[in-house]
Coordinates of C-alpha atoms (C1' of nucleotides) in Angstrom, one line a residue:
Chain A
M1 CA -65.9 40.2 -7.4
P2 CA -63.7 37.8 -5.4
F3 CA -61.2 37.0 -8.2
A4 CA -60.2 40.3 -9.6
Y5 CA -56.8 40.0 -8.9
G6 CA -54.9 41.3 -11.7
F7 CA -53.2 38.6 -13.8
L8 CA -55.0 35.9 -12.4
P9 CA -57.7 34.7 -14.7
H10 CA -61.1 34.8 -13.0
K11 CA -62.0 31.3 -14.5
G12 CA -61.3 28.6 -16.9
Y13 CA -58.9 26.1 -17.1
C14 CA -59.6 26.0 -21.0
Q15 CA -57.8 28.8 -22.3
Q16 CA -54.7 28.2 -20.2
S17 CA -54.3 24.4 -20.6
K18 CA -54.6 24.7 -24.3
A19 CA -52.1 27.5 -24.7
P20 CA -49.8 27.8 -21.9
D21 CA -48.0 30.9 -21.5
Y22 CA -44.5 30.4 -20.6
R23 CA -43.7 34.2 -20.8
F24 CA -45.2 34.1 -17.4
H25 CA -42.4 32.9 -14.9
P26 CA -43.6 33.1 -11.5
R27 CA -40.2 33.3 -10.1
P28 CA -37.5 33.7 -12.5
L29 CA -34.6 31.8 -12.1
W30 CA -32.6 35.1 -11.7
P31 CA -32.8 38.8 -12.9
K32 CA -31.4 39.6 -16.2
E33 CA -28.8 41.8 -14.6
Y34 CA -27.5 38.7 -12.8
I35 CA -25.7 37.9 -15.9
S36 CA -23.1 40.5 -16.7
K37 CA -21.9 40.7 -20.1
T38 CA -19.5 43.4 -20.1
N39 CA -17.3 43.6 -16.9
G40 CA -16.4 40.3 -16.3
A41 CA -18.2 40.1 -13.1
S42 CA -20.7 37.3 -13.7
P43 CA -21.0 34.9 -11.2
M44 CA -20.9 32.0 -13.6
R45 CA -17.0 32.4 -13.7
M46 CA -15.6 29.7 -11.1
S47 CA -13.2 32.2 -9.7
R48 CA -15.8 34.5 -8.7
Y49 CA -18.6 32.0 -7.8
F50 CA -19.4 30.9 -4.3
L51 CA -18.9 27.1 -4.6
P52 CA -17.2 25.8 -1.6
I53 CA -16.7 22.3 -2.7
L54 CA -15.2 19.5 -0.1
K55 CA -12.6 17.0 -1.2
E56 CA -13.6 14.9 1.8
T57 CA -16.8 13.9 3.2
P58 CA -18.3 15.4 6.3
S59 CA -18.8 12.9 9.0
E60 CA -22.5 13.3 9.6
A61 CA -23.4 12.6 6.0
Q62 CA -24.6 9.1 5.6
I63 CA -26.4 8.8 2.2
V64 CA -25.1 9.7 -1.1
S65 CA -27.4 12.8 -1.7
H66 CA -26.3 14.4 1.4
R67 CA -22.8 13.7 1.1
L68 CA -22.9 15.0 -2.7
M69 CA -25.0 18.1 -1.8
L70 CA -22.5 19.0 1.0
R71 CA -19.4 18.1 -1.0
A72 CA -20.6 20.1 -4.3
G73 CA -21.2 23.0 -1.9
M74 CA -25.2 23.3 -2.4
I75 CA -26.1 23.2 1.1
R76 CA -24.7 23.7 4.7
Q77 CA -26.5 22.5 7.8
S78 CA -27.5 25.4 10.1
S79 CA -29.2 23.0 12.7
A80 CA -30.8 19.6 12.8
G81 CA -32.9 19.1 9.9
I82 CA -32.3 22.9 8.9
Y83 CA -30.1 24.0 5.9
S84 CA -28.9 27.1 4.4
W85 CA -29.1 26.7 0.4
L86 CA -25.6 28.1 -1.1
P87 CA -25.7 29.4 -4.6
M88 CA -25.9 26.3 -6.5
G89 CA -28.2 24.6 -4.5
F90 CA -30.4 27.5 -4.5
K91 CA -30.4 27.6 -8.4
V92 CA -31.4 23.9 -8.5
L93 CA -34.1 24.6 -6.1
R94 CA -35.2 27.4 -8.3
R95 CA -35.1 25.3 -11.5
L96 CA -37.5 22.8 -9.8
E97 CA -39.9 25.5 -8.4
N98 CA -40.1 26.9 -11.8
I99 CA -41.0 23.5 -13.2
V100 CA -43.5 22.8 -10.8
H101 CA -45.3 26.2 -11.4
E102 CA -45.1 26.0 -15.2
E103 CA -46.9 22.8 -15.1
Q104 CA -49.3 23.9 -12.2
I105 CA -50.2 26.7 -14.4
R106 CA -50.7 24.7 -17.5
A107 CA -53.2 22.6 -15.5
G108 CA -55.0 25.8 -14.8
H109 CA -54.1 25.8 -11.1
H110 CA -53.5 29.4 -9.4
P111 CA -50.3 30.3 -7.9
M112 CA -50.3 32.3 -4.7
L113 CA -48.4 32.7 -1.4
M114 CA -49.5 32.0 2.1
P115 CA -47.4 32.7 5.4
T116 CA -45.3 30.3 7.3
L117 CA -46.7 31.5 10.5
Q118 CA -50.4 30.5 11.2
S119 CA -52.9 31.2 14.0
A120 CA -53.5 28.5 16.3
D121 CA -57.2 29.2 16.4
L122 CA -58.2 27.9 12.8
W123 CA -56.4 24.5 13.7
R124 CA -58.6 24.4 16.9
E125 CA -61.3 24.6 14.5
S126 CA -60.4 21.7 12.6
G127 CA -59.5 19.8 15.5
R128 CA -55.8 19.3 14.1
Y129 CA -54.3 21.5 16.7
E130 CA -54.5 18.7 19.2
D131 CA -54.3 16.0 16.8
Y132 CA -51.1 16.9 15.0
G133 CA -48.7 16.3 18.1
D134 CA -45.3 17.3 18.5
E135 CA -44.5 17.4 15.0
M136 CA -46.2 20.9 15.0
L137 CA -43.9 23.7 16.0
R138 CA -45.8 26.1 18.3
I139 CA -45.0 29.5 18.8
T140 CA -46.3 32.1 21.3
D141 CA -46.1 35.7 20.1
R142 CA -45.5 38.6 22.5
H143 CA -49.1 39.1 23.5
G144 CA -49.7 35.5 24.3
R145 CA -51.2 34.2 21.4
D146 CA -50.8 30.6 20.0
M147 CA -49.0 30.5 16.7
L148 CA -47.4 27.6 14.7
Y149 CA -45.1 27.2 11.8
G150 CA -47.3 25.7 9.1
P151 CA -46.7 22.0 8.5
T152 CA -49.4 22.3 5.8
N153 CA -52.2 24.6 4.7
E154 CA -55.6 22.9 4.8
E155 CA -57.1 25.1 7.4
L156 CA -55.6 28.6 6.1
I157 CA -56.9 28.0 2.7
T158 CA -60.2 26.8 3.6
D159 CA -60.5 29.9 5.8
I160 CA -59.5 32.0 2.8
F161 CA -62.0 30.3 0.5
R162 CA -65.0 30.4 2.7
N163 CA -64.4 34.1 3.5
N164 CA -64.2 34.9 -0.4
V165 CA -66.5 32.6 -2.1
Q166 CA -70.3 32.1 -1.8
S167 CA -71.2 30.6 -5.1
Y168 CA -70.9 27.3 -7.2
K169 CA -70.1 29.8 -10.2
D170 CA -66.7 30.5 -8.6
L171 CA -65.7 26.7 -8.9
P172 CA -64.0 24.7 -9.8
L173 CA -60.9 26.5 -8.3
T174 CA -57.5 25.2 -7.6
L175 CA -55.0 27.4 -5.7
Y176 CA -51.5 26.5 -4.6
H177 CA -48.5 27.8 -3.2
I178 CA -44.7 27.0 -3.0
Q179 CA -43.5 27.8 0.5
W180 CA -41.4 26.7 3.5
K181 CA -43.0 24.2 5.7
F182 CA -41.8 22.9 9.2
R183 CA -42.5 19.7 10.7
D184 CA -40.6 19.0 13.7
E185 CA -39.4 15.4 12.9
R186 CA -38.3 13.3 16.1
R187 CA -35.2 12.4 14.0
P188 CA -34.3 14.5 10.9
R189 CA -31.9 12.6 8.9
F190 CA -30.5 12.2 5.3
G191 CA -30.1 16.0 4.5
V192 CA -32.9 17.6 2.9
M193 CA -34.5 14.4 2.3
R194 CA -36.1 14.5 5.6
G195 CA -35.3 17.8 7.0
R196 CA -37.3 19.6 9.6
E197 CA -37.6 22.6 7.5
F198 CA -38.5 21.8 3.8
F199 CA -39.7 23.5 0.8
M200 CA -43.0 22.2 -0.6
K201 CA -45.7 22.9 -3.5
D202 CA -49.1 22.4 -1.6
G203 CA -52.3 23.0 -3.7
Y204 CA -56.0 22.5 -2.7
N205 CA -59.0 21.9 -5.0
F206 CA -62.5 23.4 -4.2
D207 CA -65.4 21.6 -6.2
I208 CA -69.3 21.5 -6.2
D209 CA -69.6 17.8 -5.7
K210 CA -67.6 14.6 -5.5
D211 CA -67.5 14.0 -9.6
A212 CA -65.9 17.4 -9.8
A213 CA -63.4 16.9 -7.2
L214 CA -62.1 13.5 -8.4
H215 CA -61.6 15.3 -11.8
A216 CA -59.5 17.9 -10.0
Y217 CA -57.8 14.6 -8.3
N218 CA -57.0 13.3 -11.8
R219 CA -55.8 16.3 -13.2
H220 CA -53.4 16.7 -10.6
L221 CA -52.2 13.3 -11.1
V222 CA -51.6 13.9 -14.7
S223 CA -49.8 17.3 -14.0
Y224 CA -47.5 15.6 -11.5
L225 CA -46.7 12.6 -14.1
R226 CA -45.7 15.4 -16.3
T227 CA -43.9 17.6 -13.6
Y228 CA -41.9 14.7 -12.5
E229 CA -40.9 13.3 -16.3
R230 CA -39.6 16.8 -17.0
M231 CA -37.1 16.6 -14.1
G232 CA -36.0 13.5 -15.7
L233 CA -37.4 11.4 -13.0
K234 CA -39.4 8.2 -13.2
A235 CA -42.0 8.7 -10.1
I236 CA -44.7 5.9 -9.8
P237 CA -47.9 6.9 -8.4
M238 CA -48.8 4.3 -5.9
R239 CA -52.0 3.8 -3.8
A240 CA -51.1 5.1 -0.2
D241 CA -52.4 5.6 3.2
S242 CA -53.8 8.8 4.0
G243 CA -52.0 10.0 7.1
P244 CA -53.0 12.8 9.3
I245 CA -54.4 14.4 6.4
G246 CA -57.2 12.1 6.0
G247 CA -59.5 11.1 3.3
D248 CA -60.5 8.3 1.1
D249 CA -58.5 8.5 -2.1
T250 CA -54.8 9.0 -2.2
H251 CA -51.8 8.2 -4.2
E252 CA -48.2 8.9 -3.5
F253 CA -45.7 9.4 -6.0
L254 CA -42.2 7.5 -5.5
V255 CA -38.9 7.4 -7.2
L256 CA -37.3 4.3 -7.2
A257 CA -33.6 4.3 -5.4
D258 CA -31.9 1.9 -3.2
T259 CA -31.9 4.5 -0.4
G260 CA -35.7 5.1 -0.4
E261 CA -37.3 5.0 3.1
S262 CA -40.2 2.8 1.7
E263 CA -40.3 -0.6 0.5
V264 CA -42.4 -0.7 -3.1
F265 CA -43.9 -3.5 -4.9
Y266 CA -44.8 -3.1 -8.5
D267 CA -45.6 -4.6 -11.9
S268 CA -42.6 -3.6 -14.1
A269 CA -44.7 -3.0 -16.9
I270 CA -45.3 0.5 -15.4
L271 CA -41.7 1.3 -16.2
D272 CA -42.7 1.5 -19.9
L273 CA -45.6 4.2 -19.4
E274 CA -44.4 7.7 -20.6
M275 CA -46.4 10.9 -20.9
G276 CA -44.2 11.9 -23.3
D277 CA -45.1 15.0 -25.3
R278 CA -48.7 14.3 -25.6
E279 CA -51.3 16.8 -25.6
V280 CA -53.4 17.0 -22.7
D281 CA -56.7 18.9 -22.1
Y282 CA -57.0 19.5 -18.6
D283 CA -60.4 20.2 -18.9
S284 CA -61.2 16.9 -20.3
V285 CA -62.7 14.6 -17.6
E286 CA -62.6 11.7 -19.9
Q287 CA -58.8 12.4 -20.9
C288 CA -57.6 13.0 -17.4
A289 CA -59.6 10.0 -16.3
A290 CA -58.2 7.8 -19.0
I291 CA -54.4 8.9 -18.0
K292 CA -55.1 8.0 -14.4
E293 CA -56.5 4.6 -15.3
E294 CA -53.5 4.1 -17.6
W295 CA -51.1 4.6 -14.8
T296 CA -52.9 3.1 -12.0
T297 CA -53.8 -0.2 -13.6
P298 CA -50.6 -1.8 -13.3
Y299 CA -50.1 -2.8 -9.6
A300 CA -47.9 -0.3 -7.7
R301 CA -48.0 -0.2 -4.2
T302 CA -46.3 0.8 -0.9
D303 CA -45.7 -1.6 2.0
E304 CA -48.7 0.2 3.8
T305 CA -51.2 -1.0 1.2
H306 CA -49.3 -4.0 -0.1
D307 CA -51.8 -6.9 -1.1
A308 CA -49.7 -10.0 -1.7
T309 CA -52.6 -11.7 -3.5
L310 CA -53.0 -9.1 -6.2
F311 CA -49.0 -8.8 -6.4
D312 CA -48.7 -12.6 -6.9
A313 CA -51.4 -12.4 -9.8
I314 CA -48.7 -10.6 -12.0
P315 CA -46.5 -12.7 -14.0
E316 CA -43.4 -13.5 -12.1
E317 CA -40.7 -11.8 -14.6
R318 CA -42.8 -8.5 -14.0
R319 CA -42.9 -8.7 -10.1
K320 CA -40.6 -6.3 -8.8
I321 CA -39.7 -5.4 -5.2
S322 CA -37.6 -2.4 -4.4
R323 CA -37.2 0.8 -2.4
G324 CA -38.6 4.2 -3.1
I325 CA -38.4 7.9 -1.9
E326 CA -41.6 9.5 -1.6
V327 CA -41.5 13.0 -3.7
G328 CA -45.4 13.9 -3.8
Q329 CA -48.9 12.9 -2.9
I330 CA -52.1 13.5 -3.8
F331 CA -55.6 13.4 -1.7
Y332 CA -59.3 13.8 -2.0
F333 CA -60.9 14.2 1.3
G334 CA -64.2 15.3 0.4
T335 CA -66.0 17.5 3.0
K336 CA -63.5 16.8 6.0
Y337 CA -62.5 20.3 6.3
S338 CA -65.4 22.3 4.6
D339 CA -67.5 20.6 7.1
A340 CA -65.3 21.3 10.1
M341 CA -65.0 25.0 9.0
N342 CA -68.1 25.6 7.6
A343 CA -67.1 26.1 4.0
K344 CA -70.3 26.2 1.9
V345 CA -71.3 27.6 -1.4
V346 CA -74.8 28.0 -2.9
N347 CA -75.5 25.5 -5.6
E348 CA -77.6 25.8 -8.7
D349 CA -80.7 25.1 -6.6
G350 CA -80.0 27.8 -4.4
K351 CA -79.1 25.5 -1.5
L352 CA -75.9 25.8 0.5
V353 CA -73.6 22.9 0.2
P354 CA -70.1 21.9 1.6
V355 CA -67.2 22.2 -0.7
H356 CA -65.3 19.0 -1.9
M357 CA -61.9 19.7 -1.5
G358 CA -58.4 17.8 -2.1
S359 CA -54.9 18.5 -1.4
H360 CA -51.8 17.9 -3.4
G361 CA -48.0 18.1 -2.7
I362 CA -44.7 18.0 -4.1
G363 CA -41.7 18.0 -1.9
V364 CA -39.6 20.3 -4.0
S365 CA -36.4 20.3 -1.8
R366 CA -36.8 16.9 -1.1
L367 CA -36.7 16.1 -5.0
I368 CA -33.3 17.5 -5.1
G369 CA -32.2 14.5 -2.9
A370 CA -34.2 12.4 -4.8
I371 CA -32.8 13.2 -8.2
I372 CA -29.4 12.9 -7.0
E373 CA -30.1 9.4 -5.4
A374 CA -31.2 8.4 -8.5
S375 CA -28.4 9.9 -10.8
H376 CA -24.8 9.7 -9.7
D377 CA -21.7 7.8 -9.7
D378 CA -18.4 7.7 -7.6
K379 CA -17.2 10.9 -8.9
G380 CA -20.3 13.0 -8.1
I381 CA -23.8 14.0 -9.4
I382 CA -24.8 13.6 -12.7
W383 CA -27.8 16.2 -13.1
P384 CA -30.6 15.6 -15.6
E385 CA -30.5 18.4 -18.3
A386 CA -33.8 19.9 -17.2
V387 CA -32.5 20.6 -13.5
T388 CA -29.0 21.2 -13.9
P389 CA -27.5 24.3 -12.4
F390 CA -25.2 24.9 -15.4
R391 CA -25.7 23.4 -18.6
V392 CA -22.3 23.4 -19.9
G393 CA -19.1 23.5 -18.1
I394 CA -15.9 25.0 -19.7
V395 CA -12.6 23.6 -18.7
N396 CA -9.8 25.9 -19.4
L397 CA -6.8 23.5 -19.2
K398 CA -4.1 26.1 -19.3
Q399 CA -5.4 29.2 -17.7
G400 CA -3.1 32.0 -18.7
D401 CA -2.5 30.7 -22.3
A402 CA -3.5 33.5 -24.5
E403 CA -4.9 31.4 -27.2
A404 CA -6.8 29.1 -24.6
D405 CA -8.1 32.1 -22.5
A406 CA -9.4 33.5 -25.7
A407 CA -11.3 30.3 -26.9
C408 CA -12.8 29.9 -23.6
E409 CA -14.0 33.4 -23.3
N410 CA -15.6 33.3 -26.8
L411 CA -17.3 30.2 -25.8
Y412 CA -18.5 31.8 -22.5
Q413 CA -20.0 34.9 -24.3
N414 CA -21.8 32.8 -26.9
L415 CA -23.2 30.1 -24.6
T416 CA -24.2 32.9 -22.3
A417 CA -25.9 34.7 -25.0
L418 CA -27.7 31.3 -26.3
G419 CA -29.0 31.1 -22.7
L420 CA -27.0 27.9 -22.3
D421 CA -26.1 28.9 -18.7
P422 CA -22.3 28.0 -18.7
I423 CA -20.0 27.7 -15.9
Y424 CA -16.5 28.6 -16.8
D425 CA -13.9 27.3 -14.8
D426 CA -11.1 29.9 -14.9
R427 CA -9.4 29.0 -11.9
K428 CA -5.6 28.7 -12.1
E429 CA -6.0 25.2 -11.2
R430 CA -4.4 22.1 -12.7
A431 CA -6.5 19.9 -15.2
G432 CA -7.3 17.1 -12.9
A433 CA -8.6 19.6 -10.4
K434 CA -11.1 21.2 -12.9
F435 CA -12.2 17.9 -14.2
A436 CA -12.8 16.3 -10.7
T437 CA -15.0 19.6 -9.7
M438 CA -16.8 19.5 -12.9
D439 CA -17.7 15.9 -12.2
L440 CA -18.4 16.5 -8.9
I441 CA -21.2 19.3 -9.4
G442 CA -22.7 17.3 -12.1
V443 CA -22.6 19.6 -15.1
P444 CA -24.1 17.3 -18.0
W445 CA -21.7 18.7 -20.9
R446 CA -18.5 19.9 -20.5
I447 CA -16.2 21.7 -23.2
T448 CA -12.5 21.2 -22.6
V449 CA -10.3 23.5 -24.1
G450 CA -6.5 23.5 -24.4
P451 CA -3.5 24.4 -26.3
R452 CA -3.3 21.0 -27.9
G453 CA -6.6 20.8 -29.3
L454 CA -6.7 24.4 -30.4
K455 CA -3.6 23.7 -32.5
N456 CA -6.0 21.6 -34.7
G457 CA -8.6 24.0 -34.2
V458 CA -10.7 21.6 -32.0
V459 CA -12.3 21.4 -28.6
E460 CA -13.7 18.3 -26.7
L461 CA -17.1 18.0 -25.7
T462 CA -17.8 15.4 -23.1
S463 CA -20.9 13.7 -21.9
R464 CA -21.0 13.6 -17.9
K465 CA -23.1 10.7 -18.0
T466 CA -21.4 8.2 -20.5
G467 CA -17.9 9.8 -20.4
E468 CA -17.9 9.9 -24.1
S469 CA -15.8 12.7 -25.5
V470 CA -16.2 13.8 -29.2
E471 CA -13.6 16.6 -30.9
M472 CA -14.9 19.4 -32.7
T473 CA -14.7 23.0 -33.5
P474 CA -15.8 25.5 -30.9
A475 CA -18.6 26.5 -33.1
D476 CA -19.8 22.9 -33.5
A477 CA -19.7 22.4 -29.8
I478 CA -21.9 25.3 -29.1
A479 CA -24.5 24.4 -31.6
R480 CA -24.6 20.8 -30.4
C481 CA -25.2 22.2 -27.1
A482 CA -28.0 24.2 -28.3
E483 CA -29.5 21.3 -29.9
I484 CA -29.3 19.2 -26.8
Y485 CA -31.1 21.7 -24.7
A486 CA -33.5 22.5 -27.2
G487 CA -36.3 20.7 -26.1
V488 CA -35.7 21.2 -22.2
Chain B
rC1 C1' -39.3 8.8 22.2
rG2 C1' -36.0 4.4 23.6
rG3 C1' -31.1 2.6 22.7
rG4 C1' -25.8 3.6 21.3
rC5 C1' -22.3 7.4 20.4
rU6 C1' -19.7 12.1 19.2
rA7 C1' -18.0 17.4 20.4
rU8 C1' -9.8 19.4 19.3
rA9 C1' -8.1 24.7 12.8
rG10 C1' -12.6 25.2 7.0
rC11 C1' -13.0 19.2 6.3
rG12 C1' -11.4 14.5 8.0
rC13 C1' -8.9 12.9 12.5
rA14 C1' -4.8 12.1 16.5
rG15 C1' -3.7 13.3 21.5
rU16 C1' -7.9 11.9 26.7
rC17 C1' -6.7 5.9 29.8
rU18 C1' -1.3 7.7 32.5
rG19 C1' -2.7 16.3 33.9
rG20 C1' 2.8 19.8 32.1
rU21 C1' 0.3 24.7 28.1
rA22 C1' -2.0 21.3 21.1
rG23 C1' -0.4 17.9 16.4
rC24 C1' -1.4 15.4 11.4
rG25 C1' -3.3 14.9 6.6
rC26 C1' -6.5 17.7 3.1
rG27 C1' -8.0 22.5 2.0
rU28 C1' -6.2 27.7 2.3
rU29 C1' -1.8 32.1 1.5
rC30 C1' 3.3 33.4 -0.9
rG31 C1' 7.2 31.5 -3.9
rU32 C1' 9.7 28.2 -7.3
rC33 C1' 9.2 24.3 -10.6
rU34 C1' 5.1 22.1 -13.2
rG35 C1' 0.8 21.7 -16.5
rG36 C1' -4.8 16.9 -20.4
rG37 C1' -7.8 13.5 -14.2
rG38 C1' -7.7 16.6 -7.1
rG39 C1' 1.1 17.3 -9.0
rA40 C1' 6.2 18.4 -6.2
rC41 C1' 9.4 21.5 -3.1
rG42 C1' 9.9 25.2 0.3
rA43 C1' 7.7 29.1 3.7
rG44 C1' 3.4 30.9 6.4
rA45 C1' -1.7 31.9 8.5
rG46 C1' -5.4 29.5 11.1
rG47 C1' -7.6 26.7 17.5
rU48 C1' -10.6 30.9 24.5
rC49 C1' -9.9 22.0 22.6
rG50 C1' -18.7 22.5 22.7
rC51 C1' -20.6 25.6 27.2
rA52 C1' -20.6 26.3 32.5
rG53 C1' -18.7 25.0 37.2
rG54 C1' -15.5 22.1 40.1
rU55 C1' -10.5 19.4 41.7
rU56 C1' -5.4 20.7 41.2
rC57 C1' 0.7 24.6 41.4
rG58 C1' -1.2 23.2 36.5
rA59 C1' -6.9 20.4 33.0
rA60 C1' -8.2 19.3 25.8
rU61 C1' -7.0 15.2 29.5
rC62 C1' -10.0 14.1 36.1
rC63 C1' -15.2 15.1 38.4
rU64 C1' -20.5 17.4 37.9
rG65 C1' -24.0 19.9 35.4
rC66 C1' -25.7 21.5 30.7
rU67 C1' -26.0 22.2 25.2
rA68 C1' -25.5 20.5 20.1
rG69 C1' -25.0 17.0 16.4
rC70 C1' -24.7 11.8 14.5
rC71 C1' -26.2 6.6 14.2
rC72 C1' -30.1 2.2 15.0
rG73 C1' -35.1 1.5 16.2
rA74 C1' -40.4 3.2 16.5
rC75 C1' -42.5 7.2 13.5
rC76 C1' -43.1 10.5 9.0
rA77 C1' -43.5 14.3 2.6

RNA sequence: CGGGCUAUAGCGCAGUCUGGUAGCGCGUUCGUCUGGGGGACGAGAGGUCGCAGGUUCGAAUCCUGCUAGCCCGACCA
């Protein structure tokens, strides 16, 4: 009984993919107690929050996402390419992590957790201990054993698989985790976009044959499309090179941004494609294949795989060249690791066959940089509603004014009760400073409360993105915010 | 890993050439005035000048070694 692990279903993508259970949050954003409604000790009051914002840009930050993450008090560098995540940055990281979990679970994949430190022996088996080179951080423990800080987990998961699965009846199977990785980059830069330590979702599918594994590939492509779209991102799957993971079939997902590290060539028709809220049956081979077809038919490639002849066949007005940030990649690599590490199962005919595998990754910490690159202005970050650390900002223009204080307090309590996750700027600062702070940290919707408006019974609701303000009663402002976030 | 550069208060910087015991702006603390887009004035706090050694009566400053970090390139999620 290899899979009798409590809440994890033994089998079947069917039930889960058709009725996703959102009560299951692999890692809640924060425990309920975190939000105190009684003693005023909530960390979402800015006067009590830890949000060390900077007026000036630290000199080491070159690109906008890095600058803004430092200025908005999201991260602090601890050494080259290694960062501490301060409360607001950590909150965004958790939001992204949860979206990834939800979409993976929806697709029928099983969350688990593997360690950051691995034994070198497994990597010697696959031959990658030597191949991986200096990017692998090698560590020796007190007994002189060779260890390493995992840059990826193919070996470890294959070892777990071969020790616990013997039969085709336990397939198909996809396991994944979201865990810190380390790749000792020669030259870390761009903040979390290219750190040495990074937070990544990596998943591994095990299937009986190539067709089944290709379905897993397509299923991942679809789940990734949904994941990025939910985060408010336009991520385009592009045919890619397989790199050190190895394998035949691979796509990477790129977010268009001027600061991207890759040059990309694409047919602008692909920008019109949307997953929307279409129902997806992740068990349907046909449906997943059709969606893959839909998204991979328009030309979209990085400079690594670019084919000028194919590109030139696109109507000229749809030919686009720009830059992109890689935020994920999916691979099918067949029996590369199962052969090397002897991961076999018995098939229907009673024969021992190597499993077909693929792996898939989403750079969760890197995504934060990509989102900011794609969504900011000269005042600061503009968070998409789905990933914002705070959904509504409350600006009290005259702290200490009894009426304004009471109105803000009321808004704060009501928004909190509705799960609208407010941040209340209750500092004794001038209006300009409060506006600048809200703009910098990127809160999508701001409610401005001041004595002047309150005389007429109104507050102001302002969109960070458009800058448009509308006056309305506090009750209407709350209702409007609830409406905005209803589908998020 | 090649090439370039930097390290002085929480952040941004000056001072180093020409050695004499450290300064400016922002932030921060207190007070007064202010109060709808980083306000004004006044008074404070805060630095073994990256580390180690050397030269010198005296080193942020000169010399030697080291460490850390940044940028360009090649490489990479």
